[in-house]
PDB file of C-alpha atoms in Angstrom:
ATOM      1  CA  MET A   1       0.142   0.044  -0.047  1.00 46.00           C
ATOM      2  CA  THR A   2       1.403   3.464  -0.890  1.00 46.00           C
ATOM      3  CA  SER A   3       1.538   6.025   1.929  1.00 47.00           C
ATOM      4  CA  LEU A   4      -0.180   9.315   1.460  1.00 50.00           C
ATOM      5  CA  GLY A   5       2.177  10.894   3.768  1.00 52.00           C
ATOM      6  CA  PRO A   6       1.045  13.292   6.738  1.00 59.00           C
ATOM      7  CA  VAL A   7      -1.964  15.227   6.531  1.00 62.00           C
ATOM      8  CA  VAL A   8      -1.356  19.016   6.256  1.00 72.00           C
ATOM      9  CA  HIS A   9      -4.300  21.235   7.384  1.00 84.00           C
ATOM     10  CA  THR A  10      -4.564  25.175   6.703  1.00 92.00           C
ATOM     11  CA  ILE A  11      -5.474  27.270   9.773  1.00 93.00           C
ATOM     12  CA  GLY A  12      -9.043  28.355   8.437  1.00 92.00           C
ATOM     13  CA  GLY A  13     -10.196  31.799   9.232  1.00 94.00           C
ATOM     14  CA  ILE A  14      -7.752  34.694   9.350  1.00 96.00           C
ATOM     15  CA  LEU A  15      -5.710  34.184  12.562  1.00 97.00           C
ATOM     16  CA  VAL A  16      -4.927  36.698  15.242  1.00 98.00           C
ATOM     17  CA  SER A  17      -1.422  35.323  15.800  1.00 97.00           C
ATOM     18  CA  ALA A  18       0.648  35.774  18.974  1.00 98.00           C
ATOM     19  CA  ARG A  19       4.037  35.435  17.108  1.00 97.00           C
ATOM     20  CA  PRO A  20       6.883  36.270  19.397  1.00 98.00           C
ATOM     21  CA  PHE A  21       9.576  39.016  18.586  1.00 98.00           C
ATOM     22  CA  ALA A  22      12.222  36.509  18.123  1.00 97.00           C
ATOM     23  CA  ASP A  23      10.078  34.937  15.220  1.00 97.00           C
ATOM     24  CA  TYR A  24       9.744  38.491  13.684  1.00 97.00           C
ATOM     25  CA  GLN A  25      13.596  38.812  13.715  1.00 97.00           C
ATOM     26  CA  ALA A  26      14.147  35.423  12.132  1.00 96.00           C
ATOM     27  CA  GLN A  27      11.222  35.508   9.335  1.00 96.00           C
ATOM     28  CA  PHE A  28      12.031  39.044   8.469  1.00 98.00           C
ATOM     29  CA  ALA A  29      15.822  38.749   8.757  1.00 97.00           C
ATOM     30  CA  LEU A  30      15.892  41.835  10.654  1.00 97.00           C
ATOM     31  CA  THR A  31      19.120  43.261  11.934  1.00 96.00           C
ATOM     32  CA  GLY A  32      19.809  45.780  14.759  1.00 94.00           C
ATOM     33  CA  HIS A  33      19.882  48.492  12.507  1.00 94.00           C
ATOM     34  CA  ASP A  34      16.464  47.529  10.799  1.00 96.00           C
ATOM     35  CA  LEU A  35      14.778  47.837  14.399  1.00 95.00           C
ATOM     36  CA  THR A  36      16.228  51.334  15.342  1.00 93.00           C
ATOM     37  CA  ALA A  37      17.084  53.164  12.013  1.00 92.00           C
ATOM     38  CA  GLY A  38      13.552  54.509  11.533  1.00 92.00           C
ATOM     39  CA  PRO A  39       9.880  54.120  12.183  1.00 98.00           C
ATOM     40  CA  LEU A  40       8.401  50.592  11.656  1.00 98.00           C
ATOM     41  CA  LEU A  41       5.048  49.442  10.404  1.00 98.00           C
ATOM     42  CA  ASP A  42       3.644  46.023  11.591  1.00 98.00           C
ATOM     43  CA  CYS A  43       0.697  45.052   9.565  1.00 98.00           C
ATOM     44  CA  PRO A  44      -1.075  43.043  10.777  1.00 98.00           C
ATOM     45  CA  GLY A  45       0.220  43.154  14.205  1.00 98.00           C
ATOM     46  CA  GLY A  46      -2.161  40.622  15.539  1.00 98.00           C
ATOM     47  CA  ALA A  47      -1.264  39.615  19.339  1.00 98.00           C
ATOM     48  CA  SER A  48       2.541  39.958  18.814  1.00 98.00           C
ATOM     49  CA  ASP A  49       4.847  41.559  21.285  1.00 97.00           C
ATOM     50  CA  PHE A  50       7.225  42.755  18.359  1.00 98.00           C
ATOM     51  CA  GLY A  51       5.968  46.543  18.788  1.00 98.00           C
ATOM     52  CA  ALA A  52       6.165  46.656  22.385  1.00 98.00           C
ATOM     53  CA  THR A  53       9.719  44.918  22.510  1.00 98.00           C
ATOM     54  CA  VAL A  54      11.103  47.379  19.772  1.00 97.00           C
ATOM     55  CA  ARG A  55       9.906  50.283  21.907  1.00 97.00           C
ATOM     56  CA  GLU A  56      11.316  48.966  24.877  1.00 96.00           C
ATOM     57  CA  ARG A  57      14.655  49.040  22.974  1.00 94.00           C
ATOM     58  CA  GLY A  58      14.229  52.564  21.882  1.00 94.00           C
ATOM     59  CA  GLY A  59      12.641  51.848  18.409  1.00 96.00           C
ATOM     60  CA  GLN A  60       9.508  53.318  16.958  1.00 97.00           C
ATOM     61  CA  VAL A  61       6.725  50.801  15.780  1.00 98.00           C
ATOM     62  CA  ILE A  62       3.069  51.391  14.817  1.00 98.00           C
ATOM     63  CA  SER A  63       1.023  48.199  14.772  1.00 98.00           C
ATOM     64  CA  VAL A  64      -2.175  48.076  12.683  1.00 98.00           C
ATOM     65  CA  ASP A  65      -4.737  45.366  12.545  1.00 98.00           C
ATOM     66  CA  PRO A  66      -8.756  45.486  12.138  1.00 98.00           C
ATOM     67  CA  CYS A  67      -9.087  43.735  15.671  1.00 98.00           C
ATOM     68  CA  TYR A  68      -7.560  46.798  17.326  1.00 98.00           C
ATOM     69  CA  VAL A  69     -10.983  48.256  17.383  1.00 98.00           C
ATOM     70  CA  LEU A  70     -11.698  45.962  20.478  1.00 98.00           C
ATOM     71  CA  PRO A  71     -11.302  47.451  23.846  1.00 98.00           C
ATOM     72  CA  ALA A  72      -8.932  45.636  26.094  1.00 98.00           C
ATOM     73  CA  ALA A  73     -11.293  43.396  27.940  1.00 98.00           C
ATOM     74  CA  ASP A  74     -12.777  41.919  24.657  1.00 98.00           C
ATOM     75  CA  MET A  75      -9.140  41.544  22.869  1.00 98.00           C
ATOM     76  CA  THR A  76      -8.317  39.440  25.796  1.00 98.00           C
ATOM     77  CA  VAL A  77     -11.258  37.004  25.301  1.00 98.00           C
ATOM     78  CA  ARG A  78     -10.360  37.078  21.626  1.00 98.00           C
ATOM     79  CA  VAL A  79      -6.508  36.108  21.965  1.00 98.00           C
ATOM     80  CA  ALA A  80      -7.378  33.382  24.109  1.00 98.00           C
ATOM     81  CA  ALA A  81      -9.747  31.842  21.705  1.00 98.00           C
ATOM     82  CA  GLU A  82      -7.174  32.217  19.078  1.00 98.00           C
ATOM     83  CA  LEU A  83      -4.575  30.555  21.091  1.00 98.00           C
ATOM     84  CA  GLU A  84      -6.895  27.507  21.670  1.00 98.00           C
ATOM     85  CA  ARG A  85      -7.492  27.328  17.860  1.00 97.00           C
ATOM     86  CA  VAL A  86      -3.720  27.132  17.409  1.00 97.00           C
ATOM     87  CA  ALA A  87      -3.359  24.497  20.096  1.00 97.00           C
ATOM     88  CA  ALA A  88      -5.829  22.370  18.377  1.00 97.00           C
ATOM     89  CA  TRP A  89      -4.573  22.920  14.812  1.00 96.00           C
ATOM     90  CA  THR A  90      -0.939  22.281  15.846  1.00 96.00           C
ATOM     91  CA  SER A  91      -1.645  18.989  17.931  1.00 96.00           C
ATOM     92  CA  ALA A  92      -3.530  17.561  15.261  1.00 95.00           C
ATOM     93  CA  GLN A  93      -0.371  17.676  12.908  1.00 94.00           C
ATOM     94  CA  PRO A  94       2.241  15.955  14.945  1.00 93.00           C
ATOM     95  CA  ASP A  95       4.302  14.977  11.785  1.00 90.00           C
ATOM     96  CA  ARG A  96       4.327  18.908  11.023  1.00 91.00           C
ATOM     97  CA  PHE A  97       4.572  20.563  14.280  1.00 94.00           C
ATOM     98  CA  PRO A  98       7.035  19.180  17.207  1.00 94.00           C
ATOM     99  CA  LEU A  99       4.763  18.173  20.363  1.00 96.00           C
ATOM    100  CA  ASP A 100       5.791  17.854  23.877  1.00 96.00           C
ATOM    101  CA  SER A 101       4.897  14.459  26.112  1.00 96.00           C
ATOM    102  CA  ARG A 102       1.382  15.972  26.634  1.00 94.00           C
ATOM    103  CA  GLY A 103       0.831  16.566  23.047  1.00 95.00           C
ATOM    104  CA  SER A 104       1.004  20.142  23.120  1.00 96.00           C
ATOM    105  CA  TRP A 105       3.197  22.259  20.503  1.00 97.00           C
ATOM    106  CA  THR A 106       6.415  22.820  21.768  1.00 96.00           C
ATOM    107  CA  HIS A 107       6.139  26.304  20.664  1.00 96.00           C
ATOM    108  CA  ALA A 108       3.068  27.144  22.516  1.00 97.00           C
ATOM    109  CA  PRO A 109       4.581  28.630  25.800  1.00 97.00           C
ATOM    110  CA  ALA A 110       6.342  31.137  23.711  1.00 97.00           C
ATOM    111  CA  TRP A 111       3.141  32.311  22.178  1.00 98.00           C
ATOM    112  CA  GLN A 112       1.270  32.402  25.423  1.00 98.00           C
ATOM    113  CA  ALA A 113       4.092  34.559  26.932  1.00 98.00           C
ATOM    114  CA  THR A 114       3.907  36.748  23.698  1.00 98.00           C
ATOM    115  CA  ALA A 115       0.153  37.095  24.163  1.00 98.00           C
ATOM    116  CA  ALA A 116       0.417  38.125  27.692  1.00 98.00           C
ATOM    117  CA  GLY A 117       3.131  40.800  26.871  1.00 98.00           C
ATOM    118  CA  PHE A 118       0.944  42.274  24.122  1.00 98.00           C
ATOM    119  CA  LEU A 119      -2.295  42.200  26.059  1.00 98.00           C
ATOM    120  CA  SER A 120      -0.604  44.103  28.934  1.00 98.00           C
ATOM    121  CA  ASP A 121       0.851  46.576  26.336  1.00 98.00           C
ATOM    122  CA  TYR A 122      -2.361  46.915  24.523  1.00 98.00           C
ATOM    123  CA  ALA A 123      -4.240  47.738  27.579  1.00 98.00           C
ATOM    124  CA  ALA A 124      -1.835  50.565  28.684  1.00 98.00           C
ATOM    125  CA  ASP A 125      -2.011  51.815  25.099  1.00 98.00           C
ATOM    126  CA  ARG A 126      -5.648  52.098  25.145  1.00 96.00           C
ATOM    127  CA  ALA A 127      -5.618  53.787  28.673  1.00 97.00           C
ATOM    128  CA  LEU A 128      -3.137  56.263  28.032  1.00 96.00           C
ATOM    129  CA  GLY A 129      -3.978  57.068  24.175  1.00 96.00           C
ATOM    130  CA  LYS A 130      -0.592  56.476  22.895  1.00 96.00           C
ATOM    131  CA  GLY A 131      -1.888  55.299  19.628  1.00 97.00           C
ATOM    132  CA  CYS A 132       0.770  52.567  19.015  1.00 98.00           C
ATOM    133  CA  TYR A 133      -2.173  50.083  18.134  1.00 98.00           C
ATOM    134  CA  LEU A 134      -4.414  51.271  15.502  1.00 98.00           C
ATOM    135  CA  PRO A 135      -7.452  49.695  13.781  1.00 98.00           C
ATOM    136  CA  ALA A 136      -6.927  49.493  10.005  1.00 98.00           C
ATOM    137  CA  ALA A 137      -6.542  47.006   7.362  1.00 97.00           C
ATOM    138  CA  LEU A 138      -5.002  46.744   4.057  1.00 98.00           C
ATOM    139  CA  PRO A 139      -5.300  47.839   1.353  1.00 98.00           C
ATOM    140  CA  ARG A 140      -5.955  51.205   2.835  1.00 97.00           C
ATOM    141  CA  LEU A 141      -3.694  52.570   5.544  1.00 98.00           C
ATOM    142  CA  PRO A 142      -4.158  55.783   7.354  1.00 98.00           C
ATOM    143  CA  PHE A 143      -0.767  57.191   6.801  1.00 98.00           C
ATOM    144  CA  ALA A 144       0.962  59.742   4.761  1.00 98.00           C
ATOM    145  CA  ASP A 145       3.360  58.473   1.913  1.00 98.00           C
ATOM    146  CA  GLY A 146       6.597  57.614   3.328  1.00 97.00           C
ATOM    147  CA  THR A 147       5.663  57.670   7.012  1.00 98.00           C
ATOM    148  CA  PHE A 148       7.906  54.286   7.698  1.00 98.00           C
ATOM    149  CA  ARG A 149      11.365  53.191   6.887  1.00 97.00           C
ATOM    150  CA  LEU A 150      10.189  49.690   6.886  1.00 98.00           C
ATOM    151  CA  ALA A 151       6.727  47.786   6.862  1.00 98.00           C
ATOM    152  CA  LEU A 152       6.586  44.292   7.892  1.00 98.00           C
ATOM    153  CA  SER A 153       3.570  41.944   6.897  1.00 98.00           C
ATOM    154  CA  GLY A 154       3.497  38.229   8.032  1.00 97.00           C
ATOM    155  CA  PHE A 155       0.979  35.635   7.786  1.00 97.00           C
ATOM    156  CA  LEU A 156      -1.716  37.592   5.671  1.00 97.00           C
ATOM    157  CA  LEU A 157      -0.824  38.070   2.253  1.00 96.00           C
ATOM    158  CA  PHE A 158       0.052  34.347   0.447  1.00 97.00           C
ATOM    159  CA  THR A 159      -1.256  32.681   3.801  1.00 96.00           C
ATOM    160  CA  TYR A 160      -5.101  32.802   2.836  1.00 95.00           C
ATOM    161  CA  PRO A 161      -5.452  32.461  -1.007  1.00 90.00           C
ATOM    162  CA  ASP A 162      -9.099  31.473  -0.368  1.00 90.00           C
ATOM    163  CA  HIS A 163      -9.905  34.898   1.136  1.00 93.00           C
ATOM    164  CA  PHE A 164      -7.581  37.302  -1.103  1.00 96.00           C
ATOM    165  CA  ASP A 165      -6.940  37.232  -4.908  1.00 96.00           C
ATOM    166  CA  LEU A 166      -4.304  38.643  -6.939  1.00 96.00           C
ATOM    167  CA  ALA A 167      -5.732  41.971  -7.344  1.00 96.00           C
ATOM    168  CA  PHE A 168      -5.779  42.475  -3.607  1.00 97.00           C
ATOM    169  CA  HIS A 169      -2.080  41.128  -3.261  1.00 97.00           C
ATOM    170  CA  VAL A 170      -1.093  44.008  -5.861  1.00 97.00           C
ATOM    171  CA  ARG A 171      -2.986  46.697  -4.137  1.00 97.00           C
ATOM    172  CA  ALA A 172      -1.650  45.459  -0.528  1.00 98.00           C
ATOM    173  CA  ALA A 173       1.827  45.485  -1.679  1.00 97.00           C
ATOM    174  CA  GLU A 174       1.388  49.059  -3.465  1.00 97.00           C
ATOM    175  CA  GLU A 175      -0.172  50.579  -0.401  1.00 98.00           C
ATOM    176  CA  LEU A 176       2.702  49.173   1.999  1.00 98.00           C
ATOM    177  CA  LEU A 177       5.020  50.736  -0.593  1.00 97.00           C
ATOM    178  CA  ARG A 178       3.260  53.950  -0.452  1.00 97.00           C
ATOM    179  CA  VAL A 179       3.639  54.401   3.299  1.00 98.00           C
ATOM    180  CA  ALA A 180       7.122  52.789   3.665  1.00 98.00           C
ATOM    181  CA  HIS A 181      10.339  53.048   1.685  1.00 97.00           C
ATOM    182  CA  GLU A 182      10.869  49.241   1.989  1.00 98.00           C
ATOM    183  CA  VAL A 183       8.578  46.239   2.583  1.00 98.00           C
ATOM    184  CA  ARG A 184       8.904  42.555   3.765  1.00 98.00           C
ATOM    185  CA  LEU A 185       6.427  39.859   3.121  1.00 98.00           C
ATOM    186  CA  HIS A 186       6.435  36.560   4.926  1.00 98.00           C
ATOM    187  CA  PRO A 187       5.807  33.729   4.256  1.00 97.00           C
ATOM    188  CA  LEU A 188       5.445  33.103   0.608  1.00 98.00           C
ATOM    189  CA  ASN A 189       2.910  30.030   0.976  1.00 96.00           C
ATOM    190  CA  ASP A 190      -0.370  29.307   2.616  1.00 96.00           C
ATOM    191  CA  SER A 191      -0.900  27.889   6.074  1.00 94.00           C
ATOM    192  CA  GLY A 192      -0.502  24.482   4.779  1.00 93.00           C
ATOM    193  CA  GLY A 193       2.977  25.077   3.147  1.00 93.00           C
ATOM    194  CA  ILE A 194       1.600  25.386  -0.454  1.00 94.00           C
ATOM    195  CA  PRO A 195       3.739  28.177  -2.361  1.00 96.00           C
ATOM    196  CA  TYR A 196       1.784  31.005  -3.599  1.00 97.00           C
ATOM    197  CA  PRO A 197       0.788  30.077  -7.120  1.00 96.00           C
ATOM    198  CA  HIS A 198       0.723  33.544  -8.646  1.00 96.00           C
ATOM    199  CA  LEU A 199       3.952  34.780  -7.078  1.00 97.00           C
ATOM    200  CA  ASP A 200       5.622  35.112 -10.481  1.00 97.00           C
ATOM    201  CA  VAL A 201       2.558  37.119 -11.941  1.00 97.00           C
ATOM    202  CA  LEU A 202       2.697  39.455  -8.921  1.00 97.00           C
ATOM    203  CA  LEU A 203       6.305  40.231  -9.107  1.00 97.00           C
ATOM    204  CA  THR A 204       5.953  41.056 -12.785  1.00 97.00           C
ATOM    205  CA  ARG A 205       3.284  43.498 -12.281  1.00 96.00           C
ATOM    206  CA  LEU A 206       5.340  45.036  -9.390  1.00 96.00           C
ATOM    207  CA  ARG A 207       8.424  45.375 -11.250  1.00 96.00           C
ATOM    208  CA  ALA A 208       6.547  46.942 -14.200  1.00 96.00           C
ATOM    209  CA  ARG A 209       5.603  49.591 -11.536  1.00 93.00           C
ATOM    210  CA  GLY A 210       9.349  50.304 -10.769  1.00 94.00           C
ATOM    211  CA  ILE A 211       9.424  48.181  -7.736  1.00 96.00           C
ATOM    212  CA  THR A 212      12.686  46.210  -6.810  1.00 97.00           C
ATOM    213  CA  CYS A 213      11.836  42.681  -5.809  1.00 97.00           C
ATOM    214  CA  ASP A 214      13.980  40.064  -4.207  1.00 96.00           C
ATOM    215  CA  VAL A 215      13.499  37.014  -2.099  1.00 97.00           C
ATOM    216  CA  LEU A 216      15.065  36.162   1.152  1.00 97.00           C
ATOM    217  CA  GLU A 217      16.182  32.748   2.610  1.00 97.00           C
ATOM    218  CA  VAL A 218      14.935  32.756   6.185  1.00 97.00           C
ATOM    219  CA  THR A 219      14.285  30.372   9.110  1.00 92.00           C
ATOM    220  CA  GLY A 220      10.568  29.374   9.700  1.00 91.00           C
ATOM    221  CA  ARG A 221      10.794  29.288  13.506  1.00 90.00           C
ATOM    222  CA  SER A 222       7.005  28.360  14.312  1.00 89.00           C
ATOM    223  CA  ASP A 223       6.732  26.381  11.056  1.00 90.00           C
ATOM    224  CA  ALA A 224       9.776  24.830   9.430  1.00 88.00           C
ATOM    225  CA  ARG A 225       8.202  25.239   5.923  1.00 89.00           C
ATOM    226  CA  ASP A 226       8.163  29.006   5.872  1.00 95.00           C
ATOM    227  CA  THR A 227      11.554  29.801   4.542  1.00 96.00           C
ATOM    228  CA  ARG A 228      11.042  32.578   2.261  1.00 97.00           C
ATOM    229  CA  THR A 229      10.560  36.231   2.588  1.00 98.00           C
ATOM    230  CA  LEU A 230       9.802  38.490  -0.035  1.00 98.00           C
ATOM    231  CA  ARG A 231      11.703  42.315  -0.078  1.00 98.00           C
ATOM    232  CA  LEU A 232      10.294  44.942  -1.826  1.00 98.00           C
ATOM    233  CA  LYS A 233      11.892  48.432  -2.474  1.00 97.00           C
ATOM    234  CA  ARG A 234      10.727  51.535  -4.410  1.00 88.00           C
ATOM    235  CA  ARG A 235      13.543  52.682  -6.710  1.00 81.00           C
TER     236      ARG A 235
END
């Protein structure tokens, strides 16, 4: 009998993920200079502690996500539900995600700690009106041209091909490049590990608009399949 191999599942609906700062460093190939050379945009920010960590180190980050319309108490409930969804998704795929002796994803404690740090910072930001977390979504962002030196967009474009078509990807990339001088998109596959099928067409259209495109080889910390990041720059 021929083996069909491990079953690979996509995550389903768009996830509000709690990806740790260290994951951002790896998946976007970020250097110390990248973190401090100018304002950064995290789009979507989800429940990551990336913005809070960079700000603690003296950098500037604005995180945007449509879920940031939620008050702090409701955000806590939403993030808890998303962590449960990730736990179920990863534990059902032991051939893909390393599990501990209890059958839990070994990366889960890092996500839980990240979520706790995010929720604390999010609540403080809302209470003090700092404006570090803004409710917004691609392909329209509430910023002036060139506001940011670098924009990071993880696990949205390419991750949900059933939600976003090629035209959306083009508009989203152009919008990120409108507000930032450089953009990095990660990963270049969906949540099941399947490469984005229209990447060559997308790159051709962007290059025709005078955009420099190159692919960075990176380390996928939460999923070993996520090994490529797209870097875009305006000429």
